[in-house]
PDB file of C-alpha atoms in Angstrom:
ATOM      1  CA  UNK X   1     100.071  -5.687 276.035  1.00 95.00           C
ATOM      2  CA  UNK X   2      97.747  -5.523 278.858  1.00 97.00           C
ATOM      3  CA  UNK X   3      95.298  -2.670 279.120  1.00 97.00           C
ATOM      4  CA  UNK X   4      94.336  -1.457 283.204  1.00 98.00           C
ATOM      5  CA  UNK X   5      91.375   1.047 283.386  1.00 97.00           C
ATOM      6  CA  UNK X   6      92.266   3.169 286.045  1.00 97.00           C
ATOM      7  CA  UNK X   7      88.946   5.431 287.297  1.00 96.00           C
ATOM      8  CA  UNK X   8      87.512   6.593 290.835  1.00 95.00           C
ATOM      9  CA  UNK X   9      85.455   9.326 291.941  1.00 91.00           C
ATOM     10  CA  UNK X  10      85.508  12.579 292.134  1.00 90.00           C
ATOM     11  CA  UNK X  11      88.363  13.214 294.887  1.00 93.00           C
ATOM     12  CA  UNK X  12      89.193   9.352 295.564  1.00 95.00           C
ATOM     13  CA  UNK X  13      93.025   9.925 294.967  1.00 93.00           C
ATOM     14  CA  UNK X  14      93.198   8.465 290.868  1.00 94.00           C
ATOM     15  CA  UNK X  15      95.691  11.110 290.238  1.00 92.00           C
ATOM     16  CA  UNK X  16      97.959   9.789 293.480  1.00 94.00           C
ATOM     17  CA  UNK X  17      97.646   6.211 291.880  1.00 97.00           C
ATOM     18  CA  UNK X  18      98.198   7.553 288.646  1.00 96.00           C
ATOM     19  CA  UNK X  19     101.366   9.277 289.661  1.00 96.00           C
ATOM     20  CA  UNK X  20     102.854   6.083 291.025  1.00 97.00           C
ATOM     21  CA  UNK X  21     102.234   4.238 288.216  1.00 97.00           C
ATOM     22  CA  UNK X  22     104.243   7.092 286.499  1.00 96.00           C
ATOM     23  CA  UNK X  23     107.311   6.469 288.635  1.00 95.00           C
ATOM     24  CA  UNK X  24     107.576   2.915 288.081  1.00 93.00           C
ATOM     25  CA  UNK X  25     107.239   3.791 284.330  1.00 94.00           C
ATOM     26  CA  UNK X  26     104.632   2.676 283.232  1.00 96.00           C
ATOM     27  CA  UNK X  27     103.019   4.545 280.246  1.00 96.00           C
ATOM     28  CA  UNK X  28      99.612   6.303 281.518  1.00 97.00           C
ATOM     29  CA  UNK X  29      97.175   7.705 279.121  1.00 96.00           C
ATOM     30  CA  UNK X  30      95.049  10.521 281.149  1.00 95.00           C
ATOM     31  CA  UNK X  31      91.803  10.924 279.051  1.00 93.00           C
ATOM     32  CA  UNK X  32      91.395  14.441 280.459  1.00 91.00           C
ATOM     33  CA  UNK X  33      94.884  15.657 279.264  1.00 93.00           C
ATOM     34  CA  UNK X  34      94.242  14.174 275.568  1.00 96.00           C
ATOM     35  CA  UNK X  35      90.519  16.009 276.306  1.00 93.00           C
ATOM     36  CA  UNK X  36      92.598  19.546 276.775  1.00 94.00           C
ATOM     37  CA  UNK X  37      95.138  18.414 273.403  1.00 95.00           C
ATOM     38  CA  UNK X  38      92.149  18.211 271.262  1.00 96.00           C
ATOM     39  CA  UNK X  39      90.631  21.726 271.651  1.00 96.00           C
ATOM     40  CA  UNK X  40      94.085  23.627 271.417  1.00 96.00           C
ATOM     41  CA  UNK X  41      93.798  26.669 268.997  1.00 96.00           C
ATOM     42  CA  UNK X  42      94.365  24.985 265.416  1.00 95.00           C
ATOM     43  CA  UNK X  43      92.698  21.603 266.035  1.00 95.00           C
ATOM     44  CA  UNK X  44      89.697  20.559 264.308  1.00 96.00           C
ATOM     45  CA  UNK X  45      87.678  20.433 267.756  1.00 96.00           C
ATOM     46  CA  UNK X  46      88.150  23.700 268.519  1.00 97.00           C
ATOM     47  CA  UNK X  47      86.643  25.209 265.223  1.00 96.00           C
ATOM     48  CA  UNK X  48      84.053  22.462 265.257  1.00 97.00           C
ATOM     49  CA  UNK X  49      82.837  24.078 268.951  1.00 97.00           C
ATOM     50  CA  UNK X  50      83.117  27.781 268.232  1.00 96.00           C
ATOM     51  CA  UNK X  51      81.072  26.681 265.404  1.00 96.00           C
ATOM     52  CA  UNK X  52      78.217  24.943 266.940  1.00 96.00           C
ATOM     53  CA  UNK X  53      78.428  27.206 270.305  1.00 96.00           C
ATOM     54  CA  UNK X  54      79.205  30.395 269.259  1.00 95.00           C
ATOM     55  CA  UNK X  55      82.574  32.706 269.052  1.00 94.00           C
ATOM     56  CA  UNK X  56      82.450  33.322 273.010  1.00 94.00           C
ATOM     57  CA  UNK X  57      83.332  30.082 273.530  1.00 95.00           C
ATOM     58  CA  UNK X  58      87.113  31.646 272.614  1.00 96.00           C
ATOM     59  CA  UNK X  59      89.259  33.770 275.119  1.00 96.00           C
ATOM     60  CA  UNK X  60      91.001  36.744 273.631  1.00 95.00           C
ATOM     61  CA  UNK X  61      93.971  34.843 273.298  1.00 96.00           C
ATOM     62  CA  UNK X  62      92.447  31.937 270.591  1.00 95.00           C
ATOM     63  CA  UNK X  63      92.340  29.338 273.649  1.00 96.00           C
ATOM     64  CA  UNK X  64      88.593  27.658 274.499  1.00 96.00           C
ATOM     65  CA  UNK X  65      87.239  29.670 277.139  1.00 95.00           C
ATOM     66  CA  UNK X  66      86.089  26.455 278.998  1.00 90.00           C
ATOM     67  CA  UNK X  67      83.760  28.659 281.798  1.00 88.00           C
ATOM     68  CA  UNK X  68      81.755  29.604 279.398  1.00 91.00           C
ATOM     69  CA  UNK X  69      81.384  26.432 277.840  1.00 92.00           C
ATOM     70  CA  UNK X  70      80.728  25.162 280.930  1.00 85.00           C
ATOM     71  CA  UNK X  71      77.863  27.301 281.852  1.00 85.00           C
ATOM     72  CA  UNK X  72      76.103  26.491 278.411  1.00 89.00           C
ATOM     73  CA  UNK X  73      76.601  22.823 278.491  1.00 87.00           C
ATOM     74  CA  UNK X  74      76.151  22.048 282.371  1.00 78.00           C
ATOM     75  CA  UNK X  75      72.513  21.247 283.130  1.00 76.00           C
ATOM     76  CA  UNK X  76      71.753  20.983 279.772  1.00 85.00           C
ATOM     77  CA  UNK X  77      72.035  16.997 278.491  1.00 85.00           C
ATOM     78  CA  UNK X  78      71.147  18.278 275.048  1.00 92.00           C
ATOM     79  CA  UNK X  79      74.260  20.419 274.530  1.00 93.00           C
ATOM     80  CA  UNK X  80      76.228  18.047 276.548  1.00 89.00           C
ATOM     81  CA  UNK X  81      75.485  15.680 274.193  1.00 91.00           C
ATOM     82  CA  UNK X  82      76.706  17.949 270.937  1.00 94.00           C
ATOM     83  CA  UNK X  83      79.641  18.773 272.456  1.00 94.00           C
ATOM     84  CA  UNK X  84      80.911  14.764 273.365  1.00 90.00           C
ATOM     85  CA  UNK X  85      79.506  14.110 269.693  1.00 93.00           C
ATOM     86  CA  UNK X  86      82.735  16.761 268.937  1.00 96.00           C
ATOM     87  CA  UNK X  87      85.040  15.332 271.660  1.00 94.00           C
ATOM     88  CA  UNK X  88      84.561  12.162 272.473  1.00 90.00           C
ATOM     89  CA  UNK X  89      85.250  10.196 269.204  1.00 92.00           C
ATOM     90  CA  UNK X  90      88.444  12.791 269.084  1.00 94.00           C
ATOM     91  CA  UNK X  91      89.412  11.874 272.683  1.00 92.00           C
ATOM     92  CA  UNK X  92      89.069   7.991 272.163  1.00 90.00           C
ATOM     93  CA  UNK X  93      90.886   8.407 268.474  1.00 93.00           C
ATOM     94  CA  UNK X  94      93.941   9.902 269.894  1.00 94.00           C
ATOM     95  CA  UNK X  95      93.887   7.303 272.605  1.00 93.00           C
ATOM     96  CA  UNK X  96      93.913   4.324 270.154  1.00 93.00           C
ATOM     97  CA  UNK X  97      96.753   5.759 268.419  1.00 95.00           C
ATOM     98  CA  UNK X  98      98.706   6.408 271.663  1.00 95.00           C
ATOM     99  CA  UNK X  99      97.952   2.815 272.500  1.00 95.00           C
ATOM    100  CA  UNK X 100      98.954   0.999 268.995  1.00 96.00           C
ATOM    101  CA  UNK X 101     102.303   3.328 269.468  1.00 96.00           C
ATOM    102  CA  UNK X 102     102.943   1.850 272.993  1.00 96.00           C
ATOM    103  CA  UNK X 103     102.235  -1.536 271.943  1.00 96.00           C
ATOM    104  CA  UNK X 104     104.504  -1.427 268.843  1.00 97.00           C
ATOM    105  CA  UNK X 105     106.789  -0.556 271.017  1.00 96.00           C
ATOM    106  CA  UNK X 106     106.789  -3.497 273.063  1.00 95.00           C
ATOM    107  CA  UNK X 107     105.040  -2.340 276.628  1.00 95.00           C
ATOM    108  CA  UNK X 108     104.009  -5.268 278.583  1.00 96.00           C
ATOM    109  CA  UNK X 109     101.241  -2.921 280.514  1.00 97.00           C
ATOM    110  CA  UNK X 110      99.466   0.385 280.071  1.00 97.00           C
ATOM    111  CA  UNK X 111      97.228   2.313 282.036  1.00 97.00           C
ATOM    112  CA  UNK X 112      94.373   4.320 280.879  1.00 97.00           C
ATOM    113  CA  UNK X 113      93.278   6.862 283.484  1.00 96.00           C
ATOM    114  CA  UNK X 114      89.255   7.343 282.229  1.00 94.00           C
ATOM    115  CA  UNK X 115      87.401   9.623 285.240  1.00 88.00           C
ATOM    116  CA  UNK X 116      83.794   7.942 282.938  1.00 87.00           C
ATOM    117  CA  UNK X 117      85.216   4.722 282.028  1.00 92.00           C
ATOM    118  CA  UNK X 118      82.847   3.111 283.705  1.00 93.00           C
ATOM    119  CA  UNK X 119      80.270   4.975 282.474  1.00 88.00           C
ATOM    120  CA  UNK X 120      81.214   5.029 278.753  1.00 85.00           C
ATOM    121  CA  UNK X 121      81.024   1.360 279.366  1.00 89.00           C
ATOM    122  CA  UNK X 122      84.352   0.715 278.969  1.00 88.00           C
ATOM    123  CA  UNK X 123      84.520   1.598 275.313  1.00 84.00           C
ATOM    124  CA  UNK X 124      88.380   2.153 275.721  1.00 87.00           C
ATOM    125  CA  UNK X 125      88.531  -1.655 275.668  1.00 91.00           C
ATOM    126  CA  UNK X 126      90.650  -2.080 278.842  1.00 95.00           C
ATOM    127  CA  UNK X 127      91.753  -5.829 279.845  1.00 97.00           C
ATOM    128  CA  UNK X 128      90.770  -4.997 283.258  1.00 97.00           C
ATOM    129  CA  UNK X 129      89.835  -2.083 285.839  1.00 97.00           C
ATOM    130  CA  UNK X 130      90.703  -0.587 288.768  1.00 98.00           C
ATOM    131  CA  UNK X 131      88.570   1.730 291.053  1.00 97.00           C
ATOM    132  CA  UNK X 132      90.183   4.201 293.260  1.00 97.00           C
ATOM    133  CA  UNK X 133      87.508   4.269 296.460  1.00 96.00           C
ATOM    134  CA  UNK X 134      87.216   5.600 299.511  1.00 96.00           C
ATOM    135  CA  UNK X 135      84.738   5.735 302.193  1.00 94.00           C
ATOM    136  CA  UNK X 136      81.844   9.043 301.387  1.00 91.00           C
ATOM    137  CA  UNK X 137      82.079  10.386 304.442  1.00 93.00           C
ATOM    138  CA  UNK X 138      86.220  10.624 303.468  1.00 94.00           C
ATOM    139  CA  UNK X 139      85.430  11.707 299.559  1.00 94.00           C
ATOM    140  CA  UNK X 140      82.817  14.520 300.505  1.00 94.00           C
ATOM    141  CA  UNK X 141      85.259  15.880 303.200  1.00 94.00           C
ATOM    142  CA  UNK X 142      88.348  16.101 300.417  1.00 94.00           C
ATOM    143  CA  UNK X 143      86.464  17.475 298.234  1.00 92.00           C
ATOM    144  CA  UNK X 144      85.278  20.322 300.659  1.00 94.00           C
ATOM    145  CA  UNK X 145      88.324  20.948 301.225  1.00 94.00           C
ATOM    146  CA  UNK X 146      90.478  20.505 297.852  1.00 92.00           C
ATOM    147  CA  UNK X 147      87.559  22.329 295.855  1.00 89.00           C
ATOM    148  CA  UNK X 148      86.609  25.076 298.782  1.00 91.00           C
ATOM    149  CA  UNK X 149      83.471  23.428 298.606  1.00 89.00           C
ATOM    150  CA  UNK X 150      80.077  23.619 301.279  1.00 92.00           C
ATOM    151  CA  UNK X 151      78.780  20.635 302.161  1.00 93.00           C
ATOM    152  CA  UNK X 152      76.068  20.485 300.053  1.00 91.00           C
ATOM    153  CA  UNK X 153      78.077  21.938 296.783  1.00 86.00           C
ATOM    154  CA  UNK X 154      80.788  18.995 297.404  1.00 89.00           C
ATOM    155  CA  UNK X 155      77.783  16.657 298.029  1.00 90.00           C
ATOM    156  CA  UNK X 156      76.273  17.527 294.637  1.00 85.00           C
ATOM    157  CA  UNK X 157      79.363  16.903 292.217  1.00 85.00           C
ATOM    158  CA  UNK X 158      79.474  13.430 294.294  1.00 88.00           C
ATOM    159  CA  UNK X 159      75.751  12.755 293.670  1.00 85.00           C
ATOM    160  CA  UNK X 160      76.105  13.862 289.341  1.00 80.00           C
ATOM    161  CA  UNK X 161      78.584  10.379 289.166  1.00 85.00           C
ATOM    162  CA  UNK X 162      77.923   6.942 289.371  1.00 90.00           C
ATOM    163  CA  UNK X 163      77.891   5.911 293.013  1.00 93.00           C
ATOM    164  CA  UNK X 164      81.042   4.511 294.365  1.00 93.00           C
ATOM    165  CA  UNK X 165      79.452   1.326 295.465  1.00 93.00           C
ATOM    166  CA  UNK X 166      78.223   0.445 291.735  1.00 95.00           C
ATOM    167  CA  UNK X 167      82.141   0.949 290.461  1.00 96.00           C
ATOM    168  CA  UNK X 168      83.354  -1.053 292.902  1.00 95.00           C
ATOM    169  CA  UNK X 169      80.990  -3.918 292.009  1.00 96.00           C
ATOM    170  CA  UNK X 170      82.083  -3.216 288.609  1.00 96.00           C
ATOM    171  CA  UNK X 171      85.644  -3.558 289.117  1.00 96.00           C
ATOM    172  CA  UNK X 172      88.701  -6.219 288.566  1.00 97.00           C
ATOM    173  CA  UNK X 173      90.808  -4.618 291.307  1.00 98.00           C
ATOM    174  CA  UNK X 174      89.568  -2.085 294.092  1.00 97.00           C
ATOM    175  CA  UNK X 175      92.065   0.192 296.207  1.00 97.00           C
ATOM    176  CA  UNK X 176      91.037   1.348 298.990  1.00 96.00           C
ATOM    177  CA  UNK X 177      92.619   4.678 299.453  1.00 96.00           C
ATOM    178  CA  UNK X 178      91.768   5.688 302.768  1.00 94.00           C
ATOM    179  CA  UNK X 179      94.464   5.098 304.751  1.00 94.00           C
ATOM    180  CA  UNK X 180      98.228   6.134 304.294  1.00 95.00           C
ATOM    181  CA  UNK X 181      99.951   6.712 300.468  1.00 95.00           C
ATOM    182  CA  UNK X 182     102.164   3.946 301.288  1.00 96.00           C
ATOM    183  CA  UNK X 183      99.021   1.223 302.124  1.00 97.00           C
ATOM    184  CA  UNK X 184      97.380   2.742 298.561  1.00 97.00           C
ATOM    185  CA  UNK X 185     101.280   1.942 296.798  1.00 97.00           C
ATOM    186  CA  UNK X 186     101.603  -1.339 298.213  1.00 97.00           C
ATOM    187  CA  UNK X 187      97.779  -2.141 297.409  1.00 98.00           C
ATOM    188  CA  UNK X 188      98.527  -0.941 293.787  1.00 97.00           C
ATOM    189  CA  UNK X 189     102.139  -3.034 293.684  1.00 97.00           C
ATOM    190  CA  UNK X 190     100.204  -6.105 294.265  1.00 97.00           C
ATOM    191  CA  UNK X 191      97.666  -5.779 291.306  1.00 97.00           C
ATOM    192  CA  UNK X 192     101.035  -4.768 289.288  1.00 95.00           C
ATOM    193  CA  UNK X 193     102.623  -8.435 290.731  1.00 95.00           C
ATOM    194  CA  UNK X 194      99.740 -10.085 289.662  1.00 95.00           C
ATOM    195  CA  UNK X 195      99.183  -8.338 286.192  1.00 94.00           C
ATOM    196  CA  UNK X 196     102.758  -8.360 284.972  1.00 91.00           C
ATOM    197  CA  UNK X 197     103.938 -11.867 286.188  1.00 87.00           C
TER     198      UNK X 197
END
């Protein structure tokens, strides 16, 4: 079974890729869904973080209240770091066992959408990856306007990732998803072509 990475930046159009993917069925495993799973009231993850953060890191409801995680881990590498010391190996466990399942039965290709899989080095041990990219200029105006963002707010989540440039040195296959949905599809149907036959 072949493994494609599938990662971008921040507002590159992954999730458009992802989705067609999706309608061709082919199995996707989206990191940051399986990242949500993981702290649902009841898992393990979830108790482990109230217990290293604090009980205000739950909503009223039992559910992680992720703002406030957010404000305590954001800017801070050292509490980043405890809290992907609780999620990550969860995250990358699930994954393994959604991949062995797929592979038993009998997929010739799955994707693994990983926004950091570049970063994490790859640890997801994918056969090859693919890099959503656009031009900046393009990425820091979608994300202005997806995310309601100024200029300089949109220009600062762009500026926390790995540049662009360096993924796309980095990568097997690059789409360039700048122009229509259709020229992204047919760019993606060719690196399916090539994979799968």
């Amino acid at each position: 079974m072949f493994k494609l990475g599938l990662t971008g930046g921040i507002a590159t159009g992954k999730s458009t890729v992802s989705t067609h993917f999706k309608e061709q069925h082919i199995p996707v495993l989206d990191a940051d869904v399986i990242a949500r799973e993981i702290v649902m009231p009841g898992e393990p993850a979830l108790a482990e973080i109230v217990a290293t953060f604090g009980e205000e890191m739950l909503l009223a409801d039992g559910t992680l209240n992720r703002q406030a995680l957010g404000s305590v881990v954001f800017g801070n590498p050292a509490k980043l770091q405890q809290l992907n010391a609780i999620t990550h190996p969860r995250v990358q466990a699930s994954m393994r066992a959604q991949i062995a399942a797929h592979e038993a039965a009998g997929a010739p290709l799955i994707v693994l959408d990983i926004p950091l899989l570049l970063e994490g080095h790859n640890a997801a041990g994918a056969d090859a990856v693919m890099v959503v990219s656009v031009p900046e200029e393009v990425q820091k105006q979608r994300l202005m306007a997806r995310n309601n963002l100024s200029e300089e707010a949109a220009l600062k989540r762009i500026n926390s990732q790995m540049p662009l440039a360096e993924k796309r040195q980095l990568a097997d296959y690059v789409i360039d998803n700048a122009g229509t949905i259709a020229e992204t599809y047919a760019q993606v149907d060719a690196v399916l072509e090539e994979i799968l036959h």
